Short mmCIF file of C-alpha atoms in Angstrom, two decimals:
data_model
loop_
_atom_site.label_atom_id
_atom_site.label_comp_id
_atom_site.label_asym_id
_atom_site.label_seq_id
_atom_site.Cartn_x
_atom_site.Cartn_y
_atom_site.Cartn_z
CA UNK A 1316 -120.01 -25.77 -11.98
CA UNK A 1317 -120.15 -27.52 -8.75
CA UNK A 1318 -119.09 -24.40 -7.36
CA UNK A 1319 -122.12 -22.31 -8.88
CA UNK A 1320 -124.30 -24.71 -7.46
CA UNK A 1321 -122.80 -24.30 -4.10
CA UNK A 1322 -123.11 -20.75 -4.06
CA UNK A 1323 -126.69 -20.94 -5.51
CA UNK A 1324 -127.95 -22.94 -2.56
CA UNK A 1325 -126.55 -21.08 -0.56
CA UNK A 1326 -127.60 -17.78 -2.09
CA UNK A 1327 -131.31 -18.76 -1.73
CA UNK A 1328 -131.27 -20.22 1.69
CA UNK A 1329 -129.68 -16.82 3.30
CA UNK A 1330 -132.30 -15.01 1.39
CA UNK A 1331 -134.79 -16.89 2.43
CA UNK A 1332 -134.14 -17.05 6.19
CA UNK A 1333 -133.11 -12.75 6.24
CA UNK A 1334 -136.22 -12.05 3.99
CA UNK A 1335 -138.62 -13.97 6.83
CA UNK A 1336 -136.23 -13.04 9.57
CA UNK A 1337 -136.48 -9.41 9.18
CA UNK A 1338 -140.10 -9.94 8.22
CA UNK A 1339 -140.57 -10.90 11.95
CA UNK A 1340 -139.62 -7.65 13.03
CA UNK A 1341 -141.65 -6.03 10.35
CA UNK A 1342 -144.80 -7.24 11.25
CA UNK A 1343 -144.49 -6.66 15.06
CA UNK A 1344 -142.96 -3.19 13.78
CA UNK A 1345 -146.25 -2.78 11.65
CA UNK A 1346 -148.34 -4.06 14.37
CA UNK A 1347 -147.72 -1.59 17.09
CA UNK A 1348 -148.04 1.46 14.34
CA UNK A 1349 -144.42 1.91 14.44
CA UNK A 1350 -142.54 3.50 11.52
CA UNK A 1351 -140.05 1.20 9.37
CA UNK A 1352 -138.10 3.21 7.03
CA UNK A 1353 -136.69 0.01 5.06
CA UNK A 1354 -136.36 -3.13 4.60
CA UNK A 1355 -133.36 -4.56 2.76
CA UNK A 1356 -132.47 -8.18 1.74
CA UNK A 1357 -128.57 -7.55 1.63
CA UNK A 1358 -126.76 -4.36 2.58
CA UNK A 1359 -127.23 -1.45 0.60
CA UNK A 1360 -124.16 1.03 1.31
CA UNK A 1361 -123.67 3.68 -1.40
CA UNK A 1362 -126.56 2.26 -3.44
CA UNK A 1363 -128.98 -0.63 -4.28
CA UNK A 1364 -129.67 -3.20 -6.98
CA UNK A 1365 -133.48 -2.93 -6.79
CA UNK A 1366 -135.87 -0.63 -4.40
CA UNK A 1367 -138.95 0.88 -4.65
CA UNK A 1368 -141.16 2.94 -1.74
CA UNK A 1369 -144.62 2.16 -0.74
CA UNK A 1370 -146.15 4.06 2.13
CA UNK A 1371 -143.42 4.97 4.89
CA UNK A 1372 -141.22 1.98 3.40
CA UNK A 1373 -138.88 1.64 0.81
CA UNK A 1374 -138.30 -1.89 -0.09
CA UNK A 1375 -134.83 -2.69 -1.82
CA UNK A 1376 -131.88 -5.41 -2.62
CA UNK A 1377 -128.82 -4.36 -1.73
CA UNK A 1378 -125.41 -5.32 -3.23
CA UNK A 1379 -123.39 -6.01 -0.50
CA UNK A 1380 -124.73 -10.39 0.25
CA UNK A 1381 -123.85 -10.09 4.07
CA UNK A 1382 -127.89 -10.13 5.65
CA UNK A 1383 -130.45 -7.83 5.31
CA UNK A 1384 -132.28 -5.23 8.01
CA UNK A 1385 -135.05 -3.23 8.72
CA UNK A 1386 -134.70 0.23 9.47
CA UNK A 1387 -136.99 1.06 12.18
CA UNK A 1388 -137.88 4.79 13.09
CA UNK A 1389 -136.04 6.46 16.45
CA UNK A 1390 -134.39 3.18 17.23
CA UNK A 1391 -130.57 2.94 17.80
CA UNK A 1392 -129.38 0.45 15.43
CA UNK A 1393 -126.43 -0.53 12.71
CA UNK A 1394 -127.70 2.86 10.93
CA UNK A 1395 -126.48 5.10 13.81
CA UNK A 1396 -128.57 7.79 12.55
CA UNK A 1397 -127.93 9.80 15.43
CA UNK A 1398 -129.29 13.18 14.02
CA UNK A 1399 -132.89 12.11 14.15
CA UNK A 1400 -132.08 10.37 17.72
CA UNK A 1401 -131.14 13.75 18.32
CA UNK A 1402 -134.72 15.19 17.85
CA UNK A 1403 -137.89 14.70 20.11
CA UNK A 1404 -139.40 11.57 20.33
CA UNK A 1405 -142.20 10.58 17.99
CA UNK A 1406 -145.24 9.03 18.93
CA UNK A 1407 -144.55 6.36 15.55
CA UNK A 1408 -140.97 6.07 17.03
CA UNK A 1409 -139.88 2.84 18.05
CA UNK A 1410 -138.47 4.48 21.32
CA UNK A 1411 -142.09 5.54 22.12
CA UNK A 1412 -143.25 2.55 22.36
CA UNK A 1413 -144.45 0.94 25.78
CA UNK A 1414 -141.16 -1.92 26.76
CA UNK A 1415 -143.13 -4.57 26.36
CA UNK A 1416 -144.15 -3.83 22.42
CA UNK A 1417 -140.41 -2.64 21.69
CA UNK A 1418 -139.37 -6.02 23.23
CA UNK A 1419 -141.61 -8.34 21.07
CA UNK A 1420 -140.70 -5.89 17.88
CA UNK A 1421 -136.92 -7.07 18.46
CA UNK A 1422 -137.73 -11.00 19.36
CA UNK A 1423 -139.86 -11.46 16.24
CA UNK A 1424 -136.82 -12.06 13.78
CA UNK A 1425 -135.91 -15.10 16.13
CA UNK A 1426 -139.09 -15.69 16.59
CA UNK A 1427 -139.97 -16.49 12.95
CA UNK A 1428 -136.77 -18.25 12.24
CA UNK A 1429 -137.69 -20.61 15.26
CA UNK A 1430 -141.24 -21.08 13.72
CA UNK A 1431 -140.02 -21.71 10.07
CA UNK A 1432 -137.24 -24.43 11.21
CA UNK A 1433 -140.23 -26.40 12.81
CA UNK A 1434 -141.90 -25.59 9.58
CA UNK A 1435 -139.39 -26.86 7.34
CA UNK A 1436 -138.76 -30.18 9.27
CA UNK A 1437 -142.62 -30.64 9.47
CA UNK A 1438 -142.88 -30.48 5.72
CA UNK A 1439 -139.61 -32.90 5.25
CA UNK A 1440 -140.59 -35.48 7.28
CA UNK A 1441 -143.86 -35.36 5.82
CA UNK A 1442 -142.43 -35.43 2.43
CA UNK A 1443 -140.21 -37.86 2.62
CA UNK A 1444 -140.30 -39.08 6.15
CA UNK A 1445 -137.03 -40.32 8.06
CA UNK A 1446 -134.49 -43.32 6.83
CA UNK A 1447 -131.59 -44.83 8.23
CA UNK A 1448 -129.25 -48.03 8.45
CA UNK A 1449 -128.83 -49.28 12.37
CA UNK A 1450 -125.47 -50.51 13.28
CA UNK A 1451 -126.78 -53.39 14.74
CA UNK A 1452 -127.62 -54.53 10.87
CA UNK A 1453 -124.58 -54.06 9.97
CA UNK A 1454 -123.84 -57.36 8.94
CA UNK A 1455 -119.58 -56.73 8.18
CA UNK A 1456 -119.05 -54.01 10.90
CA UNK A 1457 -117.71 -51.03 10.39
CA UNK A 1458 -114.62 -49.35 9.17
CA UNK A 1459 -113.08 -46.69 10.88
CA UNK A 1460 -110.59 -44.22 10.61
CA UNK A 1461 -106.76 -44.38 11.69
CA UNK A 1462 -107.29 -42.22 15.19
CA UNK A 1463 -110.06 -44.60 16.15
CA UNK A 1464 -108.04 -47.57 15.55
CA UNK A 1465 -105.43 -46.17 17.62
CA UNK A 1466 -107.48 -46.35 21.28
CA UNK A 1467 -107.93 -50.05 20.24
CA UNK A 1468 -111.34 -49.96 17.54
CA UNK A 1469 -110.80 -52.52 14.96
CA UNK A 1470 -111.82 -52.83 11.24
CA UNK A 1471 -115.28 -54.89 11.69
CA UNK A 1472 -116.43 -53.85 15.56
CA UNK A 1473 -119.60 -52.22 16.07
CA UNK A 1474 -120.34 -49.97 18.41
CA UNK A 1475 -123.36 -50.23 20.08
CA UNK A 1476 -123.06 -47.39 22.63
CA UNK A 1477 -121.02 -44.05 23.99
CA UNK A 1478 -121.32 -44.33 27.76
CA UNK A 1479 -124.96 -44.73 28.17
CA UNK A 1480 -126.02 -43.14 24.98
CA UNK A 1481 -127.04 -45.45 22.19
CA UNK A 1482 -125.49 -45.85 18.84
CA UNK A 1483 -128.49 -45.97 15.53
CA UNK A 1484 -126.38 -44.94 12.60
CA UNK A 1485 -122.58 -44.82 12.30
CA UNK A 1486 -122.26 -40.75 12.37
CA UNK A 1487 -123.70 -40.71 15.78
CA UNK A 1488 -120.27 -42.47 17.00
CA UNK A 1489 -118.51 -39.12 15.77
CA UNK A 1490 -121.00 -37.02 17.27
CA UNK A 1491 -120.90 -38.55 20.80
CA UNK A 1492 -117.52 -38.36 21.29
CA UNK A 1493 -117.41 -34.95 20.68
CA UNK A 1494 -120.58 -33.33 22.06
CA UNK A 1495 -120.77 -35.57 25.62
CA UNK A 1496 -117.52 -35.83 26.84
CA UNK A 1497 -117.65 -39.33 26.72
CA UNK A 1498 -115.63 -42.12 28.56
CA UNK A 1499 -116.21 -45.24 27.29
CA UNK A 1500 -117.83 -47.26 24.57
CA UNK A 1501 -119.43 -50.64 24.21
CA UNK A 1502 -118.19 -52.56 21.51
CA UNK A 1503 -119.51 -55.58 19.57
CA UNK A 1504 -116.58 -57.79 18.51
CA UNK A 1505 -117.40 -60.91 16.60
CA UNK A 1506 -120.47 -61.91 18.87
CA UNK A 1507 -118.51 -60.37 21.84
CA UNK A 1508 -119.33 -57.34 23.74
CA UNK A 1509 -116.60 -55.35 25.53
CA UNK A 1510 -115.42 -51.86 26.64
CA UNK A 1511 -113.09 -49.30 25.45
CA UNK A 1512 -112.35 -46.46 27.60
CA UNK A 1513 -111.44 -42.90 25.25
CA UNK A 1514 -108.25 -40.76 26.12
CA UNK A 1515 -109.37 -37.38 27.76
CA UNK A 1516 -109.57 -34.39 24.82
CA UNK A 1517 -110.23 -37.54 22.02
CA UNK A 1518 -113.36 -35.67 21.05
CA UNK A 1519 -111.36 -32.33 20.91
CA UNK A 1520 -108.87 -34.44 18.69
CA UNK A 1521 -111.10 -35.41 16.34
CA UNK A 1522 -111.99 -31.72 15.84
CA UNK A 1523 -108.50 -30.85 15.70
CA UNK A 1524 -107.31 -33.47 13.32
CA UNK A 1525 -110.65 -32.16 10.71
CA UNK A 1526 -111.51 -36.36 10.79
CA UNK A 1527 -114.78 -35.89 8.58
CA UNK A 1528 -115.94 -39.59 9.31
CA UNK A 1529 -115.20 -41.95 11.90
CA UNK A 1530 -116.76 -44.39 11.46
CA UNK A 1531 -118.44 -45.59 8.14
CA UNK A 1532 -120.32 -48.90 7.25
CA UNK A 1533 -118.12 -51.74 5.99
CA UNK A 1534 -119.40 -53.36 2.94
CA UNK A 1535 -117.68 -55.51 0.35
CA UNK A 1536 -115.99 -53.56 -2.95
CA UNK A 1537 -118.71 -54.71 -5.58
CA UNK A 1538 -118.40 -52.76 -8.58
CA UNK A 1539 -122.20 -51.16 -9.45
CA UNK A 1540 -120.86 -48.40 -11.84
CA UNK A 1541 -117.94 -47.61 -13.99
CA UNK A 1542 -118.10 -44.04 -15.88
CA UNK A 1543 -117.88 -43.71 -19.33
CA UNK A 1544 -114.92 -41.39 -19.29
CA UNK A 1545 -113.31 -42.81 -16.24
CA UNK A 1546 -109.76 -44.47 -16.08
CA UNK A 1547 -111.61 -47.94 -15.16
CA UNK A 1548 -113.39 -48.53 -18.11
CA UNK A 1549 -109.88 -48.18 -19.74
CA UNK A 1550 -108.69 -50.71 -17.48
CA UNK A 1551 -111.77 -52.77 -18.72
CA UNK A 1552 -113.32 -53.16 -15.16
CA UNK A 1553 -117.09 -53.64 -14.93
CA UNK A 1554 -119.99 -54.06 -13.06
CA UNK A 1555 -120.15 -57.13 -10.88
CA UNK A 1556 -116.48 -57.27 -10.34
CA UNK A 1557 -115.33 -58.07 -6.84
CA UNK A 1558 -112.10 -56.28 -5.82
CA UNK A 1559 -109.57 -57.92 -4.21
CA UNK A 1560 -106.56 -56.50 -3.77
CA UNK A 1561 -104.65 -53.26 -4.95
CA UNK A 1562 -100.88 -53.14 -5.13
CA UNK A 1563 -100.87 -56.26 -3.31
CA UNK A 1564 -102.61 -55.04 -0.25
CA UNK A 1565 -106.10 -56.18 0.78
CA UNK A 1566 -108.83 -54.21 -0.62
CA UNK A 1567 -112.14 -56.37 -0.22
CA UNK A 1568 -113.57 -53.67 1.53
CA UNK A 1569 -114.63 -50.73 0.16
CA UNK A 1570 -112.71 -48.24 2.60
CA UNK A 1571 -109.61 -49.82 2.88
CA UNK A 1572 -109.86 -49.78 -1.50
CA UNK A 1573 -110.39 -46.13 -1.44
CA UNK A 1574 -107.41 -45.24 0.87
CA UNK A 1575 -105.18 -46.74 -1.07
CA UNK A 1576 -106.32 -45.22 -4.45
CA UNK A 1577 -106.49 -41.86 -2.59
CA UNK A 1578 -102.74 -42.80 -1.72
CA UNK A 1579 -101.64 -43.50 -5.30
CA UNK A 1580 -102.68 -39.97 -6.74
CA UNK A 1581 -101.27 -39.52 -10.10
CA UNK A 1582 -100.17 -43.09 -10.23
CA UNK A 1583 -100.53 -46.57 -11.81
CA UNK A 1584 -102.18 -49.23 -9.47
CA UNK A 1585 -102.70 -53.08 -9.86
CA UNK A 1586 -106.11 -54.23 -9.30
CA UNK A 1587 -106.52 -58.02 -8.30
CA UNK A 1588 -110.12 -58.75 -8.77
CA UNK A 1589 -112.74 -61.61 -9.49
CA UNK A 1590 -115.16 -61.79 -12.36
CA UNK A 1591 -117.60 -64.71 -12.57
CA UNK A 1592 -115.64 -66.82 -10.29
CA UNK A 1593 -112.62 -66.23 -12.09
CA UNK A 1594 -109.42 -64.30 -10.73
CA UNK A 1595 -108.30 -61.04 -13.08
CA UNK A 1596 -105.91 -58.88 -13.03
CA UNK A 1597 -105.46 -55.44 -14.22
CA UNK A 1598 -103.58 -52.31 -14.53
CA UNK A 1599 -105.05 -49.01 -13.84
CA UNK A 1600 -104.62 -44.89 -13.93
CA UNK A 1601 -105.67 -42.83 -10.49
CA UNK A 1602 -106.43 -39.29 -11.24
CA UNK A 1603 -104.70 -36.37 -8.85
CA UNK A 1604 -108.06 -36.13 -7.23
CA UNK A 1605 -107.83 -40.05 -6.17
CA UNK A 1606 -110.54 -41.15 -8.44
CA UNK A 1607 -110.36 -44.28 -10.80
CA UNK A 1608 -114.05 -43.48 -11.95
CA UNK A 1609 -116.25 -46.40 -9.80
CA UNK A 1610 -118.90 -46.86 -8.31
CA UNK A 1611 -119.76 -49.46 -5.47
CA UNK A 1612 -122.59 -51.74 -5.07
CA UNK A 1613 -124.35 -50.84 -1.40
CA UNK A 1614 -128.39 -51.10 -0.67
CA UNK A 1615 -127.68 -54.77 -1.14
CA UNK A 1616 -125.20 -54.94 1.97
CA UNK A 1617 -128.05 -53.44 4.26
CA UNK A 1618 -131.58 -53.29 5.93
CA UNK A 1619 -132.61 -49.25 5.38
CA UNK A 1620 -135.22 -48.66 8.64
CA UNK A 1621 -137.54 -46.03 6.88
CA UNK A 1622 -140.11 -44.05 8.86
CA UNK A 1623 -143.29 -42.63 7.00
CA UNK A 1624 -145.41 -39.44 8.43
CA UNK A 1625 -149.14 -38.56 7.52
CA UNK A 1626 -149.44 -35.00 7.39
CA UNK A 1627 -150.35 -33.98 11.37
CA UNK A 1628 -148.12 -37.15 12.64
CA UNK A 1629 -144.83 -35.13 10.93
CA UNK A 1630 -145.74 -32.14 13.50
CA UNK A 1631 -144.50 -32.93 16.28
CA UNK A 1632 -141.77 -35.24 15.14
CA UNK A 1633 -140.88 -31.80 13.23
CA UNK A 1634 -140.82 -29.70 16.54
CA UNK A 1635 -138.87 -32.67 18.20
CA UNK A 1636 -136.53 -32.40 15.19
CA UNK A 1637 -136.04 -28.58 15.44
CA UNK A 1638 -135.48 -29.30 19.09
CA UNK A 1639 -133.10 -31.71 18.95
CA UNK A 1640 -130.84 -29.79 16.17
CA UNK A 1641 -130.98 -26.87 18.25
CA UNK A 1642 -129.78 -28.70 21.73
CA UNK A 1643 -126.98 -30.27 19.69
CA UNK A 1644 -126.21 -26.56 18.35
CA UNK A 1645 -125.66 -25.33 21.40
CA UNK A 1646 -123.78 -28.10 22.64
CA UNK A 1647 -121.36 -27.16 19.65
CA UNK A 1648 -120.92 -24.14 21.29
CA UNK A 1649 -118.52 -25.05 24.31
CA UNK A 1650 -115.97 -25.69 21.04
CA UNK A 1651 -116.00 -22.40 20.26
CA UNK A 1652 -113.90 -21.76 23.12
CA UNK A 1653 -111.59 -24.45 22.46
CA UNK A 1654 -107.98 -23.85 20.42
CA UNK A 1655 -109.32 -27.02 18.01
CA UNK A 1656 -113.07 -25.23 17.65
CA UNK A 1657 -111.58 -22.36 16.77
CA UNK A 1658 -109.62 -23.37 14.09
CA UNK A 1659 -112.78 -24.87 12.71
CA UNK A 1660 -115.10 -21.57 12.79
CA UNK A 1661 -115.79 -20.75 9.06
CA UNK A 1662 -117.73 -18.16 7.39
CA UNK A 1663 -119.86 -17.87 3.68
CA UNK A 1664 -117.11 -20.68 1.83
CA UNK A 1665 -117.66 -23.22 5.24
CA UNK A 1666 -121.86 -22.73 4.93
CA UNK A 1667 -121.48 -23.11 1.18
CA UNK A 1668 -119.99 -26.22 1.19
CA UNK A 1669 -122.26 -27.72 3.65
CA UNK A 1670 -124.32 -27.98 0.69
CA UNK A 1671 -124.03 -30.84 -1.66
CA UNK A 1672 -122.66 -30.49 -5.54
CA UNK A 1673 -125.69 -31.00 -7.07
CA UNK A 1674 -128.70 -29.47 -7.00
CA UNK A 1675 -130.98 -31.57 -4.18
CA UNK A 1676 -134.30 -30.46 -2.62
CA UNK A 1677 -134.02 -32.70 0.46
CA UNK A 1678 -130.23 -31.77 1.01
CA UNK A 1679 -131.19 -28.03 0.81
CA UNK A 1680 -134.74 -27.47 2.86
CA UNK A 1681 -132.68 -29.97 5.61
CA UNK A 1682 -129.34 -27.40 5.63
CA UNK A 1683 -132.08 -24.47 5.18
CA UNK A 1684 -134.12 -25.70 8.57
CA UNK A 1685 -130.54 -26.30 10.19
CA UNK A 1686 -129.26 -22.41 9.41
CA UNK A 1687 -132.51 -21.29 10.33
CA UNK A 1688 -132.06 -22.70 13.63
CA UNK A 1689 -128.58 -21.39 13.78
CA UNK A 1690 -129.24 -17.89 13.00
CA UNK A 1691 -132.08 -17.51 15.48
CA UNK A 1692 -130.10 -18.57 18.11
CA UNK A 1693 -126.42 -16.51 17.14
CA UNK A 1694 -129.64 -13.50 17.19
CA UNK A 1695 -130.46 -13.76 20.39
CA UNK A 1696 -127.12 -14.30 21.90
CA UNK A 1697 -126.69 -11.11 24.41
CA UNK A 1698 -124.42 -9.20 22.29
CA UNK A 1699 -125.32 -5.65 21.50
CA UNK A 1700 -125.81 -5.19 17.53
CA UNK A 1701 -127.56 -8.85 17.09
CA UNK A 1702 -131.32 -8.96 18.31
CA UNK A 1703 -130.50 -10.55 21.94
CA UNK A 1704 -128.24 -7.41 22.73
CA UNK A 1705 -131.82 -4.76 22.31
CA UNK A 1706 -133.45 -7.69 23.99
CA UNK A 1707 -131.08 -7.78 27.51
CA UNK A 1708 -131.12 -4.32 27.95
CA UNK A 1709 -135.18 -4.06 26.99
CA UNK A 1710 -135.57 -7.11 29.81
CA UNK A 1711 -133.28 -4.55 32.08
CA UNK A 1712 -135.66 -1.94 31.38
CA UNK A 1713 -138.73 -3.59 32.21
CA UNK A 1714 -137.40 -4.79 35.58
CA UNK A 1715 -135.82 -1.93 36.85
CA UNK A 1716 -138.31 0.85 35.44
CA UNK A 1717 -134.53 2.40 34.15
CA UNK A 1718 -134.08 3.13 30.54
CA UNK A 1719 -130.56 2.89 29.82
CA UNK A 1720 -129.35 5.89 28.01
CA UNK A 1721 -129.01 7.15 23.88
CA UNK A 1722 -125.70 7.60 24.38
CA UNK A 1723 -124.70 4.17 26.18
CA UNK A 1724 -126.95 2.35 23.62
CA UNK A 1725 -124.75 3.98 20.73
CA UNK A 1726 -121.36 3.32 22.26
CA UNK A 1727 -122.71 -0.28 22.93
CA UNK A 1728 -124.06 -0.87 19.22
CA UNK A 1729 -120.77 0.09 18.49
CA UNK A 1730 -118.71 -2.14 20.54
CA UNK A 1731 -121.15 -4.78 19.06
CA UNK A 1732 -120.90 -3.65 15.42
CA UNK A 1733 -116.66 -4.17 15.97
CA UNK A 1734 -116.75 -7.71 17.79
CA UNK A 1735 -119.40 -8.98 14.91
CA UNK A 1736 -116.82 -7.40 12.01
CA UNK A 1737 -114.33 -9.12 13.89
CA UNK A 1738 -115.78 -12.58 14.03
CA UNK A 1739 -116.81 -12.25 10.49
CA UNK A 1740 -113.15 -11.27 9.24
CA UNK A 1741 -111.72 -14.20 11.48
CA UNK A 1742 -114.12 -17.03 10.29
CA UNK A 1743 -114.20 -16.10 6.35
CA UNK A 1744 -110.45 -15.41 7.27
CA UNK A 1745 -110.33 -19.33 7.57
CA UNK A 1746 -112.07 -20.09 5.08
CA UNK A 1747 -109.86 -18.24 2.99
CA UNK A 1748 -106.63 -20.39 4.98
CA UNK A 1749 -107.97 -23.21 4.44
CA UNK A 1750 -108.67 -22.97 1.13
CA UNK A 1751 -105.07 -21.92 -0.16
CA UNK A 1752 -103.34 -24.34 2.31
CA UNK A 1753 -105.61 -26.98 1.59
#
């Protein structure tokens, strides 16, 4: 089930962002009095789920859940319909059309999903505005994970800064390291603030090593919840218990309980624990997914700092948001070109489980804004076959009065059309590793 939800998310999202992507071409298409031929949300080859023709257009749904296009009349594009290239030009022809209309024709896609990520954050922030929990009221620290302990981070430290950028929430620790290239952080230690300087490539390592958090905040292991149908309530635990200790080893904390669960898989564990001031003991089952069916009290452990937006404040603080995601996008990119980035480039499985198991509006219209983002940037990249590759040699064009030729336009599309298959074989390629190899 959790996987059906996954793929439903997902499902609507991409549909949503090729629908108004290819919409932005459409209108600037429709604008200039320039044929489109189709427009297709997923690829239709051999046949189509759904179409029907109005005017010059025939509208469809294809079969094949990889994007969507338009089909736009004498231009040279993933069609390669080089028999009516072949013919004289048309004055409805896209390849009639003065450079500067041709040029915004093949921006608008971007151009749209640019507009709509602004859009989206506007309407989230004014929905439900912006919440966090600052380090700094952090009241036990937090934990972190093994490779952080290892440059000298202890169980309980707070960091308040990577080199001179400050620290709110605990993820931005994680994100830091890896985006600036940092050198040092600041560290508050019991009321006492010192440095740490970070090996060269730790960012990379993190990366590498697929560490998913950090840093998390450290809060006591108060039970809140024990399921129904879960090995705990077998083991008669219940709410308000305090843990103490599993197997011997000290589990007060809620991380350092959880890792050794996780490490007990399939096994029996002791639970030392205190209910109503009283010490207990108890033996209980871990399931093979490291679950013993618990849930811990939190909100009481922290101060949330929760920002509310009238309708025209969330604007800009939308735009800000869209720009920020975007700068830290492209950051991302410089991975890419790293051996640990690379191992970490997914396809349609990676996307899909950005989303959350169950079915959340704020989750999905936040990962929505963020792909939207994404794919209007990939778009305009200068590669021939994506949107930015029509718009270099359009910008060529309009500087040097030179029209670069059918025929190198086709070979180029092609070119493009390869790399893209490539890159799309390689990252749902990993997913697919990853998946069987865990």
């Amino acid at each position: 089930m959790d996987i059906l939800i996954k793929a439903g998310q997902l499902i609507l999202s991409l549909s949503i962002l090729v629908v108004l992507h290819e919409f932005g071409h459409f209108f600037f298409a429709k604008l200039f009095k320039t044929r489109v031929e189709k427009f297709y949300l997923f690829f239709d080859p051999w046949f189509s789920l759904f179409k029907f023709k109005k005017g010059d257009t025939e509208y469809g749904v294809g079969w094949l859940p990889l994007g969507g296009y338009v089909k736009i009349s004498g231009m040279i594009d993933e069609s390669m319909d080089k028999e009516a290239m072949a013919e004289p030009p048309k004055d409805y022809e896209f390849r009639s059309k003065p450079a500067y209309q041709r040029l915004l024709i093949m921006v608008g896609g971007v151009l749209v999903n640019f507009l709509l990520a602004f859009f989206i954050f506007w309407m989230i922030l004014f929905k439900w505005g912006e919440s966090h929990i600052d380090v700094n009221d952090a009241k036990f620290g937090l934990d972190f994970h093994p490779i952080a302990k290892e440059i000298g981070l202890l169980d309980g430290d707070i960091v308040t800064s990577v080199d001179t950028h400050k620290v709110v929430t605990s993820k931005d620790i994680a994100s830091l390291l890896i985006l600036e290239d940092a050198k040092q952080l600041t560290v508050n230690r019991n009321g006492e603030v010192l440095t740490i300087d970070i090996p060269e490539g730790f960012g990379k390592r993190i990366i590498g090593e697929e560490v998913r958090s950090l840093a998390e905040l450290r809060f006591p292991f108060v039970v809140d919840s024990v399921l129904p149908k879960g090995n705990a309530i077998d083991a008669g635990l219940q709410k308000g218990d305090s843990i103490v200790t599993i197997n011997g080893e000290d589990a007060s904390f809620f991380r350092e309980a959880t890792a050794i669960i996780e490490s007990n898989k399939g096994k029996r564990v002791t639970i030392a624990f205190v209910r109503n001031n009283e010490p207990m003991e108890t033996r209980c089952a871990v399931s093979d997914d490291g679950k013993i069916g618990i849930g811990p009290k939190v909100n009481d452990y922290f101060n949330v700092t929760s920002v509310k937006y009238g309708f025209w404040e969330a604007l800009p603080a939308g735009i800000n948001k869209g720009v920020n995601t975007l700068v830290g996008y492209v950051k991302q990119l410089k991975l890419v070109f790293s051996k640990e980035g690379v191992s970490q480039l997914g396809g349609f499985g990676a996307i899909g489980n950005m989303f959350p198991p169950t079915w959340n509006w704020y989750s999905f219209w936040s990962l929505t804004g963020f792909l939207s983002i994404v794919l209007a940037f990939m778009n305009i990249l200068p590669i021939p076959a994506l949107d930015g590759g029509h718009v270099l040699f359009l910008l060529y064009e309009i500087i040097t009065g030179r029209k670069p030729s059918d025929k190198f336009l086709e070979y180029a599309q092609t070119a493009g059309m390869l790399l893209l298959l490539a890159l799309l074989l390689f990252a749902n390629g990993n997913d697919i590793f990853r998946a069987i190899f865990k």
